[in-house]
Short mmCIF file of C-alpha atoms in Angstrom, two decimals:
data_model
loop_
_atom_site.label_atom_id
_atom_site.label_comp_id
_atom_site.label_asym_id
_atom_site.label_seq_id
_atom_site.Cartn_x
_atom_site.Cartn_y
_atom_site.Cartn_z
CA UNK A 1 -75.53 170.69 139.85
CA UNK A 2 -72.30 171.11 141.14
CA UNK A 3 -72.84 171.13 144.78
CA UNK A 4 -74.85 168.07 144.40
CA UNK A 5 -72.41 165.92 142.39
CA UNK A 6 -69.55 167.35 145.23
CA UNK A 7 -71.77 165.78 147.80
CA UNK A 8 -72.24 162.45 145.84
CA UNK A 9 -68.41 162.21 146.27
CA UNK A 10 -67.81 163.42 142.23
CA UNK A 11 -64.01 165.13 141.98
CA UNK A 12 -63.91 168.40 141.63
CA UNK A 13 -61.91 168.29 137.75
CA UNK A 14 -64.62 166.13 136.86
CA UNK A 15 -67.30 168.66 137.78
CA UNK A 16 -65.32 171.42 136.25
CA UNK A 17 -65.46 169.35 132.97
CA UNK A 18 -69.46 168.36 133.49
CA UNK A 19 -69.94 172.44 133.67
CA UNK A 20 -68.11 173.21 130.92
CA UNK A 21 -69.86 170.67 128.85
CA UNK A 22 -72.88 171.05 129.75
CA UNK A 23 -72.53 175.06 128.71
CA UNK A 24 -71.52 173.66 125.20
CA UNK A 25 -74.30 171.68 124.95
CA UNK A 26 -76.65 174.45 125.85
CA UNK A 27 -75.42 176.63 123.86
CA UNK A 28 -75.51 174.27 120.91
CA UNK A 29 -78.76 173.60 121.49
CA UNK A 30 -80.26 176.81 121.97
CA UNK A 31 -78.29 178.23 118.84
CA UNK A 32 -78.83 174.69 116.51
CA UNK A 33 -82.12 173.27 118.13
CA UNK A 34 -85.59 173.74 118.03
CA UNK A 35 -87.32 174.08 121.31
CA UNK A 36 -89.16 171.21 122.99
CA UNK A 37 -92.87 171.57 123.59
CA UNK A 38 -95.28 173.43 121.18
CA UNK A 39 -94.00 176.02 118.57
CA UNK A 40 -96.83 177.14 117.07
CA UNK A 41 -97.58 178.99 120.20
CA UNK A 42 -93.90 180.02 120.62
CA UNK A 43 -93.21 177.67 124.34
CA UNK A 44 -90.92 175.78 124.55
CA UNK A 45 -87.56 174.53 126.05
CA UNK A 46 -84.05 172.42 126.09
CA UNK A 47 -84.28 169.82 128.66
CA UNK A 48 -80.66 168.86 130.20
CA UNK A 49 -80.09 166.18 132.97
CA UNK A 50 -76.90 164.45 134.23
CA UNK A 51 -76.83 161.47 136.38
CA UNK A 52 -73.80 158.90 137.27
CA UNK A 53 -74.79 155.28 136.04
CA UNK A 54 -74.42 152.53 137.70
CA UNK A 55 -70.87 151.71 136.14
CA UNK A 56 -69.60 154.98 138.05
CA UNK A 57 -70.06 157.03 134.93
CA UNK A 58 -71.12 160.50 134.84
CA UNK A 59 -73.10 160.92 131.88
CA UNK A 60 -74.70 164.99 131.09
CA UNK A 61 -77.52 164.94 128.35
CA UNK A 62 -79.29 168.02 126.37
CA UNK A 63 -82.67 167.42 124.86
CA UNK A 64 -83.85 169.44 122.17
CA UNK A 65 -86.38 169.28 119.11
CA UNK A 66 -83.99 168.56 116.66
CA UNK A 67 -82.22 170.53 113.84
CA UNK A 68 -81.26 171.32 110.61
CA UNK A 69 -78.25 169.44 110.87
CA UNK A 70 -76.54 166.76 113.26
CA UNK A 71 -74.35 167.53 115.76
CA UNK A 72 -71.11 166.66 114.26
CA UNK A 73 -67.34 168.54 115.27
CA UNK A 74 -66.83 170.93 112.85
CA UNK A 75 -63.42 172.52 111.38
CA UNK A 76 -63.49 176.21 111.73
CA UNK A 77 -61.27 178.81 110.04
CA UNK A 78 -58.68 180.46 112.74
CA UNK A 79 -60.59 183.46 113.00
CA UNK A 80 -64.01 182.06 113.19
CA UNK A 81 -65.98 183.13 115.86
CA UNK A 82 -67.79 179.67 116.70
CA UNK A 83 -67.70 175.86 115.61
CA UNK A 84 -65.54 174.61 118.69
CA UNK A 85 -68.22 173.30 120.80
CA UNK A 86 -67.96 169.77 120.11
CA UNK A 87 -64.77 169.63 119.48
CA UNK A 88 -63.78 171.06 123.57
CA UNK A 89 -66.36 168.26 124.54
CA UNK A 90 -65.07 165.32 122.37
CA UNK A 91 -61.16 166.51 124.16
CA UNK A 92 -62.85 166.61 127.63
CA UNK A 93 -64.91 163.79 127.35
CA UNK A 94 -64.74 160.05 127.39
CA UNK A 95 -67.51 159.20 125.21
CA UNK A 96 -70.46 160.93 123.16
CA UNK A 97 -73.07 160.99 120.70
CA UNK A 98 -76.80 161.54 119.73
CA UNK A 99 -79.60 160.04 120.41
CA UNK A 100 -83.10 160.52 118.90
CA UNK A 101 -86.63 159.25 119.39
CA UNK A 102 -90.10 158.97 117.80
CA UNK A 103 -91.04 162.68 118.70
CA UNK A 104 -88.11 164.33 117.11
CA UNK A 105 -86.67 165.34 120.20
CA UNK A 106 -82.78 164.86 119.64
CA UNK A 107 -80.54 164.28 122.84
CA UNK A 108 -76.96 164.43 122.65
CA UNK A 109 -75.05 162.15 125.95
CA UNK A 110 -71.90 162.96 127.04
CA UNK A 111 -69.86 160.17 129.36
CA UNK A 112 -67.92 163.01 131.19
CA UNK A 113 -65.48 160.36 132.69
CA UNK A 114 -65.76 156.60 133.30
CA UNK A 115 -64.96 156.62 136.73
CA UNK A 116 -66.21 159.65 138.35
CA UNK A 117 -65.13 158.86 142.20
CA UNK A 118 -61.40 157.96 141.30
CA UNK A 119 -59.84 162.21 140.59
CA UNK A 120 -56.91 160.01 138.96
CA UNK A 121 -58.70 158.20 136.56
CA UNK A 122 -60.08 159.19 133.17
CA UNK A 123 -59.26 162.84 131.52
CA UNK A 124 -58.60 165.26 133.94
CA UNK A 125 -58.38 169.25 133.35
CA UNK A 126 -54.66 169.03 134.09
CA UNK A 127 -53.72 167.65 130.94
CA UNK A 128 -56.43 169.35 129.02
CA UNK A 129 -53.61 170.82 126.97
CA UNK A 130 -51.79 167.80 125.88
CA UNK A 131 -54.97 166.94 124.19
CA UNK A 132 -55.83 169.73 122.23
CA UNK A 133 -53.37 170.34 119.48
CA UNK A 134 -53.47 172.63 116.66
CA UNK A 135 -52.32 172.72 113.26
CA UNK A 136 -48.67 174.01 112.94
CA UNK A 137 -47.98 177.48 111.99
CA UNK A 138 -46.01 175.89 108.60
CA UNK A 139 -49.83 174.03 107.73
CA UNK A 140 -51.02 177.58 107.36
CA UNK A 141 -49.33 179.48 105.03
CA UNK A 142 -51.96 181.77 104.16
CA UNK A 143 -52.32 182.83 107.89
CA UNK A 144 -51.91 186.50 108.37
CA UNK A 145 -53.04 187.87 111.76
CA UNK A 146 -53.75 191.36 109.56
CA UNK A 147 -56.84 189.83 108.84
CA UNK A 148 -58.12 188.74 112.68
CA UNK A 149 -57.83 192.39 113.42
CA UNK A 150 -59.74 194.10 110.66
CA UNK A 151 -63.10 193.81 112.48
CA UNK A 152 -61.77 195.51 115.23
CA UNK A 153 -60.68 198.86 113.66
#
């Protein structure tokens, strides 16, 4: 993937992004999702694809068979050891959502960055940080870092 978006002229931060992405969604998928193909005899797969549209978008997609549950951020506790997947890809991201069709097969798109050419436009890794923020220390006051260690003794 990435050697073939760097030849298509795709910045490097917005490959970085597309990889790190596209790890979320895999890992969502395998973890939340139900294989493609047939599952009474135990085959199956997660289809994932990425192209750049015509409007100089690069869009990353992860197929699966559907869930439980919609994808949907989630809020996890400090000390939780997952729940953060779609919240790193709605920061990095310029656009996403879910898609699904008559076989049950559930896709969730990502737009990775409207223009995918320009490495000044859209989101860019470099200011990653300014758009993450957490909750101030004062919003949890029953926060004690005690308890984040106790598995580890």
């Amino acid at each position: 993937m990435r050697a073939q978006l760097r030849r298509g002229g795709v910045a490097e931060s917005v490959i970085d992004d597309a990889v790190l992405i596209l790890s979320e969604l895999l890992s969502n998928a395998c973890k939340h999702g139900r294989p493609l193909g047939d599952a009474l005899s135990g085959d199956g797969d997660v289809r994932a694809a990425w192209r750049v549209d015509p409007g100089g978008r690069l869009v990353v997609e992860v197929t699966d068979g559907g869930g439980p549950t919609r994808p949907a951020p989630a809020t996890p506790s400090v000390t939780a050891h997952g729940g953060r997947g779609l919240n790193i890809i709605t920061a990095l991201a310029d656009d996403w959502g879910v898609r699904d069709d008559v076989r049950g097969e559930v896709t969730v798109w990502v737009v990775v960055h409207d223009d995918v050419y320009d490495p000044d436009a859209g989101r860019r890794r470099d200011d990653f940080a300014t758009r993450i923020t957490a909750p101030p220390i004062s919003a949890l006051p029953d926060l004690d870092f005690a308890d984040a260690f106790d598995e580890l003794d």
